[in-house]
């Protein structure tokens, strides 16, 4: 019952120790806890939430987290409870070895304040290791003449635990010849010596088997044992003696394996075989036994493994010299490891904001860095730098932490991202460096308006262009990104003669392509001025305007128009008078014509196409002046008919003809008498003209009947339709005049069996037009009153 009560008390004490948290205090930003080793995964360590003075909601809002430093992470932060918990089984001996105080320093980062708290967690030892001898069996060869009281050093047991949990005592199995003397050294370690209490008698007992037990001070007590075999020999009365009690040597940590460190020497005053000495190393930790060895014959101590100053700066061991009679002596060996610069600084990113807005002010935090060097002294002193041409700088925050911040305003349009190379260099000889590159991306804001490729645009389009034809494509560039760089186009304002700009010009809002919505007429207007706006998709949007001038280019689409002689409308013949006595070069009349086109399309030339008397008259090529080319002869006809061709310079050229009747007479009465005599003969073609008139009248009646039926059908459909504009009849405009609608031309040809009729609009307000018939020589054959004007060509 007493044992059970004691066991329950121990369990309660263990549970209390596992959940014990020391009261925290802020000393240089540290929070302190104490836990025992061998805690299981998920065990409670401390309440970080309470110790930082935060509530559970702020834990995630402020970005509280543990900083990873690249080593094994033994702790984690539970974001649901705010507790610091163990994530690995914690073995104190593995972490700290034989150190009296074992500390871990988890680092807690509050990201929104960029504040770091270093927690100090002390790992207390529990008695989880039993003492263990390096050798399970020890053998001593002792002469039977060895004096009583002779002491023999025994190998000490090793216990990875510390304090009271380490080796506290040694015990020897009961026997009548030997006893155990346990002493405590200056360093606190227990040393056991085997003491001969009674003389040996090899003949009585040649071998003595003893048990050596080592116990620790833990609760419960753990122990380990080794067997001692004593073989009784003949006399050997001198033990070896070392040349010095302590051997010291300093060695660089980067010495190659197999390097000789020192040579120990021990002498034995005995002679012959009893003076031969063998060397061995004792009281070595497990790690040291893997690094050092001694030559049993020569006493040379050398390395068999690699030294590492960062793991151990000092090694302490014993070297034993023993003769064949098992008499021995011991000396201490101290190996001091000298640090060399064999560790480059290590850079760890504790926090990183890889994207920063281009309007961020200076001192904006980009990254928080932790830089450590395992070396010591100058070899562990680190300087940190970045290239000098970047808009960033490094500043030391605290301890081994550096902050990468902006140094000046950023501009994404100049540089959209930076590769920041951070270099950490120690002060060792030669120095070592580490580099890490951080990609910093600059996020865009809408700080640039679209910019057109030109300050203004001058465009050209030939008249009579097809509707919807592409005129040009405007382009504006916005150096921003995404929606801030998405440009839309619109026509904002402009001027055009007596027409809406929107009915003439259209622009594609996405591509900036300009289209002509109508067919332009150079003779109507020659240029259109307007502005185009380019606007981005930012918030608020930015825009810019550009002036556009669209020039209409002339096309040769107008034939020359005869101004003089004008077509007679009052029944007169439009006769020109030329005196019979005219000299060559006499100016008879002048053909005057104009062309609505411009440029070379309006350059007119005149040519005499047909004449009654060839060679009698000439026409000025560019002036249109009709002059006599020679004097009149008696045989020349009184009435001269001239056909003048007026042609422009376009491609292809267009032309018109003018018929000029010249009467050769010296006075007006002579002209009248000549005209009366000329009108008497009956033209044999009069009957043909009559037939033509009758044909034209028939065709006109049929055409009018068709129009009336068409209008009637259209009116009936219009009554059933809601949209009058779509149902109203539309008649083609005059093809020849291009003037008012509902006027028609009918053209007839009197030659080669081809007849053409041109229906013209009524003259003035009269309901009746007239039909004028002419033959190929442009002679007037006759006139008929009718509702259409008919020309014979």
PDB file of N, CA, C and O in Angstrom, residues 541-604:
ATOM      1  N   UNK A 541     -11.184  56.720 -64.178  1.00  0.00           N
ATOM      2  CA  UNK A 541     -10.547  56.586 -65.494  1.00  0.00           C
ATOM      3  C   UNK A 541      -9.792  57.849 -65.885  1.00  0.00           C
ATOM      4  O   UNK A 541     -10.148  58.960 -65.486  1.00  0.00           O
ATOM      5  N   UNK A 542      -8.756  57.660 -66.685  1.00  0.00           N
ATOM      6  CA  UNK A 542      -7.987  58.770 -67.248  1.00  0.00           C
ATOM      7  C   UNK A 542      -8.135  58.740 -68.765  1.00  0.00           C
ATOM      8  O   UNK A 542      -8.306  57.674 -69.359  1.00  0.00           O
ATOM      9  N   UNK A 543      -8.089  59.927 -69.383  1.00  0.00           N
ATOM     10  CA  UNK A 543      -8.311  59.987 -70.830  1.00  0.00           C
ATOM     11  C   UNK A 543      -7.444  61.062 -71.454  1.00  0.00           C
ATOM     12  O   UNK A 543      -6.883  61.923 -70.767  1.00  0.00           O
ATOM     13  N   UNK A 544      -7.345  61.022 -72.781  1.00  0.00           N
ATOM     14  CA  UNK A 544      -6.654  62.043 -73.561  1.00  0.00           C
ATOM     15  C   UNK A 544      -7.334  62.141 -74.921  1.00  0.00           C
ATOM     16  O   UNK A 544      -7.972  61.187 -75.378  1.00  0.00           O
ATOM     17  N   UNK A 545      -7.223  63.312 -75.537  1.00  0.00           N
ATOM     18  CA  UNK A 545      -7.863  63.574 -76.830  1.00  0.00           C
ATOM     19  C   UNK A 545      -6.812  63.845 -77.891  1.00  0.00           C
ATOM     20  O   UNK A 545      -5.702  64.301 -77.591  1.00  0.00           O
ATOM     21  N   UNK A 546      -7.201  63.588 -79.131  1.00  0.00           N
ATOM     22  CA  UNK A 546      -6.345  63.901 -80.258  1.00  0.00           C
ATOM     23  C   UNK A 546      -7.217  64.471 -81.372  1.00  0.00           C
ATOM     24  O   UNK A 546      -8.366  64.050 -81.553  1.00  0.00           O
ATOM     25  N   UNK A 547      -6.693  65.445 -82.063  1.00  0.00           N
ATOM     26  CA  UNK A 547      -7.415  66.075 -83.170  1.00  0.00           C
ATOM     27  C   UNK A 547      -7.178  65.291 -84.453  1.00  0.00           C
ATOM     28  O   UNK A 547      -6.048  64.890 -84.748  1.00  0.00           O
ATOM     29  N   UNK A 548      -8.277  65.078 -85.193  1.00  0.00           N
ATOM     30  CA  UNK A 548      -8.201  64.326 -86.445  1.00  0.00           C
ATOM     31  C   UNK A 548      -8.811  65.184 -87.555  1.00  0.00           C
ATOM     32  O   UNK A 548      -9.906  65.737 -87.388  1.00  0.00           O
ATOM     33  N   UNK A 549      -8.087  65.306 -88.641  1.00  0.00           N
ATOM     34  CA  UNK A 549      -8.594  66.002 -89.825  1.00  0.00           C
ATOM     35  C   UNK A 549      -8.661  65.000 -90.964  1.00  0.00           C
ATOM     36  O   UNK A 549      -7.637  64.416 -91.353  1.00  0.00           O
ATOM     37  N   UNK A 550      -9.885  64.799 -91.474  1.00  0.00           N
ATOM     38  CA  UNK A 550     -10.106  63.853 -92.566  1.00  0.00           C
ATOM     39  C   UNK A 550     -10.348  64.647 -93.846  1.00  0.00           C
ATOM     40  O   UNK A 550     -11.340  65.376 -93.960  1.00  0.00           O
ATOM     41  N   UNK A 551      -9.423  64.548 -94.779  1.00  0.00           N
ATOM     42  CA  UNK A 551      -9.542  65.243 -96.056  1.00  0.00           C
ATOM     43  C   UNK A 551     -10.175  64.311 -97.082  1.00  0.00           C
ATOM     44  O   UNK A 551      -9.771  63.150 -97.210  1.00  0.00           O
ATOM     45  N   UNK A 552     -11.170  64.857 -97.835  1.00  0.00           N
ATOM     46  CA  UNK A 552     -11.822  64.105 -98.905  1.00  0.00           C
ATOM     47  C   UNK A 552     -11.053  64.375-100.196  1.00  0.00           C
ATOM     48  O   UNK A 552     -10.886  65.532-100.593  1.00  0.00           O
ATOM     49  N   UNK A 553     -10.569  63.339-100.824  1.00  0.00           N
ATOM     50  CA  UNK A 553      -9.816  63.481-102.064  1.00  0.00           C
ATOM     51  C   UNK A 553     -10.761  63.390-103.260  1.00  0.00           C
ATOM     52  O   UNK A 553     -11.684  62.580-103.280  1.00  0.00           O
ATOM     53  N   UNK A 554     -10.493  64.253-104.221  1.00  0.00           N
ATOM     54  CA  UNK A 554     -11.356  64.327-105.386  1.00  0.00           C
ATOM     55  C   UNK A 554     -11.175  63.111-106.287  1.00  0.00           C
ATOM     56  O   UNK A 554     -10.070  62.565-106.418  1.00  0.00           O
ATOM     57  N   UNK A 555     -12.302  62.730-106.916  1.00  0.00           N
ATOM     58  CA  UNK A 555     -12.304  61.661-107.901  1.00  0.00           C
ATOM     59  C   UNK A 555     -12.982  62.208-109.159  1.00  0.00           C
ATOM     60  O   UNK A 555     -13.905  63.022-109.067  1.00  0.00           O
ATOM     61  N   UNK A 556     -12.548  61.772-110.275  1.00  0.00           N
ATOM     62  CA  UNK A 556     -13.097  62.315-111.514  1.00  0.00           C
ATOM     63  C   UNK A 556     -14.485  61.718-111.764  1.00  0.00           C
ATOM     64  O   UNK A 556     -14.659  60.797-112.552  1.00  0.00           O
ATOM     65  N   UNK A 557     -15.481  62.292-111.070  1.00  0.00           N
ATOM     66  CA  UNK A 557     -16.844  61.771-111.160  1.00  0.00           C
ATOM     67  C   UNK A 557     -17.816  62.806-111.736  1.00  0.00           C
ATOM     68  O   UNK A 557     -19.027  62.610-111.658  1.00  0.00           O
ATOM     69  N   UNK A 558     -17.303  63.922-112.268  1.00  0.00           N
ATOM     70  CA  UNK A 558     -18.157  64.945-112.874  1.00  0.00           C
ATOM     71  C   UNK A 558     -17.669  65.255-114.287  1.00  0.00           C
ATOM     72  O   UNK A 558     -16.484  65.550-114.491  1.00  0.00           O
ATOM     73  N   UNK A 559     -18.581  65.171-115.212  1.00  0.00           N
ATOM     74  CA  UNK A 559     -18.250  65.551-116.588  1.00  0.00           C
ATOM     75  C   UNK A 559     -18.244  67.066-116.704  1.00  0.00           C
ATOM     76  O   UNK A 559     -18.871  67.780-115.901  1.00  0.00           O
ATOM     77  N   UNK A 560     -17.531  67.610-117.662  1.00  0.00           N
ATOM     78  CA  UNK A 560     -17.557  69.062-117.878  1.00  0.00           C
ATOM     79  C   UNK A 560     -18.986  69.547-118.162  1.00  0.00           C
ATOM     80  O   UNK A 560     -19.787  68.856-118.793  1.00  0.00           O
ATOM     81  N   UNK A 561     -19.305  70.707-117.651  1.00  0.00           N
ATOM     82  CA  UNK A 561     -20.626  71.308-117.838  1.00  0.00           C
ATOM     83  C   UNK A 561     -20.484  72.527-118.753  1.00  0.00           C
ATOM     84  O   UNK A 561     -19.677  73.433-118.476  1.00  0.00           O
ATOM     85  N   UNK A 562     -21.276  72.507-119.861  1.00  0.00           N
ATOM     86  CA  UNK A 562     -21.188  73.588-120.862  1.00  0.00           C
ATOM     87  C   UNK A 562     -21.996  74.777-120.371  1.00  0.00           C
ATOM     88  O   UNK A 562     -23.200  74.670-120.117  1.00  0.00           O
ATOM     89  N   UNK A 563     -21.341  75.886-120.198  1.00  0.00           N
ATOM     90  CA  UNK A 563     -22.044  77.126-119.838  1.00  0.00           C
ATOM     91  C   UNK A 563     -22.439  77.937-121.074  1.00  0.00           C
ATOM     92  O   UNK A 563     -23.503  78.563-121.113  1.00  0.00           O
ATOM     93  N   UNK A 564     -21.568  77.910-122.065  1.00  0.00           N
ATOM     94  CA  UNK A 564     -21.846  78.643-123.311  1.00  0.00           C
ATOM     95  C   UNK A 564     -21.245  77.834-124.463  1.00  0.00           C
ATOM     96  O   UNK A 564     -20.095  77.378-124.380  1.00  0.00           O
ATOM     97  N   UNK A 565     -22.006  77.619-125.516  1.00  0.00           N
ATOM     98  CA  UNK A 565     -23.398  78.099-125.678  1.00  0.00           C
ATOM     99  C   UNK A 565     -24.354  77.247-124.847  1.00  0.00           C
ATOM    100  O   UNK A 565     -24.203  76.033-124.765  1.00  0.00           O
ATOM    101  N   UNK A 566     -25.371  77.917-124.246  1.00  0.00           N
ATOM    102  CA  UNK A 566     -26.358  77.205-123.449  1.00  0.00           C
ATOM    103  C   UNK A 566     -27.382  76.574-124.358  1.00  0.00           C
ATOM    104  O   UNK A 566     -27.601  77.013-125.486  1.00  0.00           O
ATOM    105  N   UNK A 567     -28.050  75.536-123.843  1.00  0.00           N
ATOM    106  CA  UNK A 567     -29.052  74.842-124.648  1.00  0.00           C
ATOM    107  C   UNK A 567     -30.261  75.756-124.786  1.00  0.00           C
ATOM    108  O   UNK A 567     -30.790  76.263-123.786  1.00  0.00           O
ATOM    109  N   UNK A 568     -30.712  76.021-125.991  1.00  0.00           N
ATOM    110  CA  UNK A 568     -31.832  76.955-126.178  1.00  0.00           C
ATOM    111  C   UNK A 568     -33.122  76.387-125.590  1.00  0.00           C
ATOM    112  O   UNK A 568     -33.423  75.222-125.752  1.00  0.00           O
ATOM    113  N   UNK A 569     -33.838  77.236-124.871  1.00  0.00           N
ATOM    114  CA  UNK A 569     -35.115  76.824-124.243  1.00  0.00           C
ATOM    115  C   UNK A 569     -36.305  77.627-124.748  1.00  0.00           C
ATOM    116  O   UNK A 569     -37.446  77.325-124.368  1.00  0.00           O
ATOM    117  N   UNK A 570     -36.082  78.609-125.579  1.00  0.00           N
ATOM    118  CA  UNK A 570     -37.183  79.474-126.044  1.00  0.00           C
ATOM    119  C   UNK A 570     -37.506  79.284-127.520  1.00  0.00           C
ATOM    120  O   UNK A 570     -38.133  80.109-128.159  1.00  0.00           O
ATOM    121  N   UNK A 571     -37.041  78.236-128.118  1.00  0.00           N
ATOM    122  CA  UNK A 571     -37.322  77.976-129.536  1.00  0.00           C
ATOM    123  C   UNK A 571     -36.294  78.550-130.467  1.00  0.00           C
ATOM    124  O   UNK A 571     -36.322  78.289-131.658  1.00  0.00           O
ATOM    125  N   UNK A 572     -35.302  79.292-129.964  1.00  0.00           N
ATOM    126  CA  UNK A 572     -34.269  79.867-130.825  1.00  0.00           C
ATOM    127  C   UNK A 572     -33.222  78.823-131.127  1.00  0.00           C
ATOM    128  O   UNK A 572     -33.107  77.802-130.444  1.00  0.00           O
ATOM    129  N   UNK A 573     -32.459  79.098-132.093  1.00  0.00           N
ATOM    130  CA  UNK A 573     -31.441  78.131-132.532  1.00  0.00           C
ATOM    131  C   UNK A 573     -30.100  78.372-131.901  1.00  0.00           C
ATOM    132  O   UNK A 573     -29.205  77.539-132.025  1.00  0.00           O
ATOM    133  N   UNK A 574     -29.865  79.476-131.229  1.00  0.00           N
ATOM    134  CA  UNK A 574     -28.578  79.780-130.635  1.00  0.00           C
ATOM    135  C   UNK A 574     -27.516  79.953-131.688  1.00  0.00           C
ATOM    136  O   UNK A 574     -26.468  79.341-131.632  1.00  0.00           O
ATOM    137  N   UNK A 575     -27.776  80.802-132.688  1.00  0.00           N
ATOM    138  CA  UNK A 575     -26.889  80.964-133.849  1.00  0.00           C
ATOM    139  C   UNK A 575     -25.845  82.023-133.555  1.00  0.00           C
ATOM    140  O   UNK A 575     -26.151  83.066-132.952  1.00  0.00           O
ATOM    141  N   UNK A 576     -24.604  81.757-134.008  1.00  0.00           N
ATOM    142  CA  UNK A 576     -23.516  82.727-133.905  1.00  0.00           C
ATOM    143  C   UNK A 576     -23.266  83.312-135.302  1.00  0.00           C
ATOM    144  O   UNK A 576     -23.370  82.619-136.320  1.00  0.00           O
ATOM    145  N   UNK A 577     -22.953  84.599-135.346  1.00  0.00           N
ATOM    146  CA  UNK A 577     -22.770  85.322-136.604  1.00  0.00           C
ATOM    147  C   UNK A 577     -21.293  85.493-136.888  1.00  0.00           C
ATOM    148  O   UNK A 577     -20.536  85.879-136.007  1.00  0.00           O
ATOM    149  N   UNK A 578     -20.912  85.213-138.138  1.00  0.00           N
ATOM    150  CA  UNK A 578     -19.530  85.417-138.573  1.00  0.00           C
ATOM    151  C   UNK A 578     -19.542  86.170-139.902  1.00  0.00           C
ATOM    152  O   UNK A 578     -20.110  85.687-140.890  1.00  0.00           O
ATOM    153  N   UNK A 579     -18.996  87.375-139.997  1.00  0.00           N
ATOM    154  CA  UNK A 579     -18.970  88.123-141.256  1.00  0.00           C
ATOM    155  C   UNK A 579     -18.199  87.341-142.311  1.00  0.00           C
ATOM    156  O   UNK A 579     -17.203  86.680-142.011  1.00  0.00           O
ATOM    157  N   UNK A 580     -18.718  87.424-143.537  1.00  0.00           N
ATOM    158  CA  UNK A 580     -18.073  86.713-144.637  1.00  0.00           C
ATOM    159  C   UNK A 580     -16.694  87.278-144.911  1.00  0.00           C
ATOM    160  O   UNK A 580     -15.823  86.596-145.428  1.00  0.00           O
ATOM    161  N   UNK A 581     -16.494  88.498-144.482  1.00  0.00           N
ATOM    162  CA  UNK A 581     -15.210  89.142-144.761  1.00  0.00           C
ATOM    163  C   UNK A 581     -14.189  88.930-143.641  1.00  0.00           C
ATOM    164  O   UNK A 581     -13.175  89.613-143.589  1.00  0.00           O
ATOM    165  N   UNK A 582     -14.491  87.974-142.716  1.00  0.00           N
ATOM    166  CA  UNK A 582     -13.591  87.760-141.570  1.00  0.00           C
ATOM    167  C   UNK A 582     -12.232  87.263-142.034  1.00  0.00           C
ATOM    168  O   UNK A 582     -12.124  86.446-142.947  1.00  0.00           O
ATOM    169  N   UNK A 583     -11.231  87.782-141.357  1.00  0.00           N
ATOM    170  CA  UNK A 583      -9.871  87.376-141.630  1.00  0.00           C
ATOM    171  C   UNK A 583      -9.555  86.083-140.843  1.00  0.00           C
ATOM    172  O   UNK A 583     -10.235  85.754-139.861  1.00  0.00           O
ATOM    173  N   UNK A 584      -8.558  85.323-141.256  1.00  0.00           N
ATOM    174  CA  UNK A 584      -8.164  84.159-140.469  1.00  0.00           C
ATOM    175  C   UNK A 584      -7.800  84.577-139.031  1.00  0.00           C
ATOM    176  O   UNK A 584      -7.116  85.582-138.820  1.00  0.00           O
ATOM    177  N   UNK A 585      -8.277  83.809-138.050  1.00  0.00           N
ATOM    178  CA  UNK A 585      -8.023  84.120-136.636  1.00  0.00           C
ATOM    179  C   UNK A 585      -9.110  84.945-135.996  1.00  0.00           C
ATOM    180  O   UNK A 585      -8.996  85.313-134.814  1.00  0.00           O
ATOM    181  N   UNK A 586     -10.195  85.227-136.812  1.00  0.00           N
ATOM    182  CA  UNK A 586     -11.296  86.018-136.276  1.00  0.00           C
ATOM    183  C   UNK A 586     -12.013  85.200-135.175  1.00  0.00           C
ATOM    184  O   UNK A 586     -12.320  84.032-135.371  1.00  0.00           O
ATOM    185  N   UNK A 587     -12.255  85.856-134.028  1.00  0.00           N
ATOM    186  CA  UNK A 587     -12.941  85.200-132.915  1.00  0.00           C
ATOM    187  C   UNK A 587     -14.422  85.186-133.174  1.00  0.00           C
ATOM    188  O   UNK A 587     -15.090  86.228-133.138  1.00  0.00           O
ATOM    189  N   UNK A 588     -14.942  83.973-133.417  1.00  0.00           N
ATOM    190  CA  UNK A 588     -16.360  83.818-133.699  1.00  0.00           C
ATOM    191  C   UNK A 588     -17.150  83.742-132.389  1.00  0.00           C
ATOM    192  O   UNK A 588     -18.104  84.472-132.179  1.00  0.00           O
ATOM    193  N   UNK A 589     -16.767  82.860-131.519  1.00  0.00           N
ATOM    194  CA  UNK A 589     -17.424  82.703-130.212  1.00  0.00           C
ATOM    195  C   UNK A 589     -16.466  81.927-129.310  1.00  0.00           C
ATOM    196  O   UNK A 589     -15.361  81.522-129.726  1.00  0.00           O
ATOM    197  N   UNK A 590     -16.905  81.666-128.136  1.00  0.00           N
ATOM    198  CA  UNK A 590     -16.078  80.926-127.163  1.00  0.00           C
ATOM    199  C   UNK A 590     -16.945  79.910-126.435  1.00  0.00           C
ATOM    200  O   UNK A 590     -18.019  80.244-125.941  1.00  0.00           O
ATOM    201  N   UNK A 591     -16.479  78.692-126.433  1.00  0.00           N
ATOM    202  CA  UNK A 591     -17.171  77.648-125.661  1.00  0.00           C
ATOM    203  C   UNK A 591     -16.666  77.738-124.210  1.00  0.00           C
ATOM    204  O   UNK A 591     -15.462  77.648-123.960  1.00  0.00           O
ATOM    205  N   UNK A 592     -17.596  77.948-123.312  1.00  0.00           N
ATOM    206  CA  UNK A 592     -17.252  78.074-121.883  1.00  0.00           C
ATOM    207  C   UNK A 592     -17.814  76.850-121.147  1.00  0.00           C
ATOM    208  O   UNK A 592     -19.010  76.552-121.258  1.00  0.00           O
ATOM    209  N   UNK A 593     -16.944  76.171-120.409  1.00  0.00           N
ATOM    210  CA  UNK A 593     -17.353  74.985-119.644  1.00  0.00           C
ATOM    211  C   UNK A 593     -16.651  74.987-118.293  1.00  0.00           C
ATOM    212  O   UNK A 593     -15.562  75.568-118.156  1.00  0.00           O
ATOM    213  N   UNK A 594     -17.292  74.374-117.363  1.00  0.00           N
ATOM    214  CA  UNK A 594     -16.706  74.218-116.022  1.00  0.00           C
ATOM    215  C   UNK A 594     -16.803  72.744-115.617  1.00  0.00           C
ATOM    216  O   UNK A 594     -17.607  71.992-116.171  1.00  0.00           O
ATOM    217  N   UNK A 595     -15.972  72.361-114.631  1.00  0.00           N
ATOM    218  CA  UNK A 595     -15.974  70.989-114.103  1.00  0.00           C
ATOM    219  C   UNK A 595     -16.020  71.081-112.580  1.00  0.00           C
ATOM    220  O   UNK A 595     -15.202  71.792-111.974  1.00  0.00           O
ATOM    221  N   UNK A 596     -16.984  70.391-111.951  1.00  0.00           N
ATOM    222  CA  UNK A 596     -17.150  70.458-110.489  1.00  0.00           C
ATOM    223  C   UNK A 596     -15.998  69.801-109.752  1.00  0.00           C
ATOM    224  O   UNK A 596     -15.854  69.990-108.536  1.00  0.00           O
ATOM    225  N   UNK A 597     -15.178  68.988-110.443  1.00  0.00           N
ATOM    226  CA  UNK A 597     -14.049  68.376-109.783  1.00  0.00           C
ATOM    227  C   UNK A 597     -12.962  69.407-109.551  1.00  0.00           C
ATOM    228  O   UNK A 597     -13.128  70.600-109.863  1.00  0.00           O
ATOM    229  N   UNK A 598     -11.843  68.956-108.996  1.00  0.00           N
ATOM    230  CA  UNK A 598     -10.736  69.866-108.718  1.00  0.00           C
ATOM    231  C   UNK A 598      -9.447  69.262-109.224  1.00  0.00           C
ATOM    232  O   UNK A 598      -9.384  68.074-109.577  1.00  0.00           O
ATOM    233  N   UNK A 599      -8.405  70.088-109.193  1.00  0.00           N
ATOM    234  CA  UNK A 599      -7.093  69.618-109.620  1.00  0.00           C
ATOM    235  C   UNK A 599      -7.088  69.266-111.093  1.00  0.00           C
ATOM    236  O   UNK A 599      -7.756  69.896-111.923  1.00  0.00           O
ATOM    237  N   UNK A 600      -6.336  68.231-111.394  1.00  0.00           N
ATOM    238  CA  UNK A 600      -6.234  67.857-112.795  1.00  0.00           C
ATOM    239  C   UNK A 600      -7.534  67.283-113.326  1.00  0.00           C
ATOM    240  O   UNK A 600      -7.751  67.228-114.527  1.00  0.00           O
ATOM    241  N   UNK A 601      -8.434  66.844-112.400  1.00  0.00           N
ATOM    242  CA  UNK A 601      -9.748  66.369-112.844  1.00  0.00           C
ATOM    243  C   UNK A 601     -10.589  67.513-113.423  1.00  0.00           C
ATOM    244  O   UNK A 601     -11.586  67.263-114.097  1.00  0.00           O
ATOM    245  N   UNK A 602     -10.200  68.755-113.115  1.00  0.00           N
ATOM    246  CA  UNK A 602     -10.949  69.915-113.611  1.00  0.00           C
ATOM    247  C   UNK A 602     -10.203  70.668-114.709  1.00  0.00           C
ATOM    248  O   UNK A 602     -10.650  71.733-115.150  1.00  0.00           O
ATOM    249  N   UNK A 603      -9.042  70.137-115.111  1.00  0.00           N
ATOM    250  CA  UNK A 603      -8.332  70.780-116.222  1.00  0.00           C
ATOM    251  C   UNK A 603      -9.026  70.393-117.534  1.00  0.00           C
ATOM    252  O   UNK A 603      -9.065  69.208-117.890  1.00  0.00           O
ATOM    253  N   UNK A 604      -9.541  71.376-118.241  1.00  0.00           N
ATOM    254  CA  UNK A 604     -10.356  71.120-119.433  1.00  0.00           C
ATOM    255  C   UNK A 604      -9.549  71.398-120.699  1.00  0.00           C
ATOM    256  O   UNK A 604      -8.713  72.322-120.736  1.00  0.00           O
TER     257      UNK A 604
END
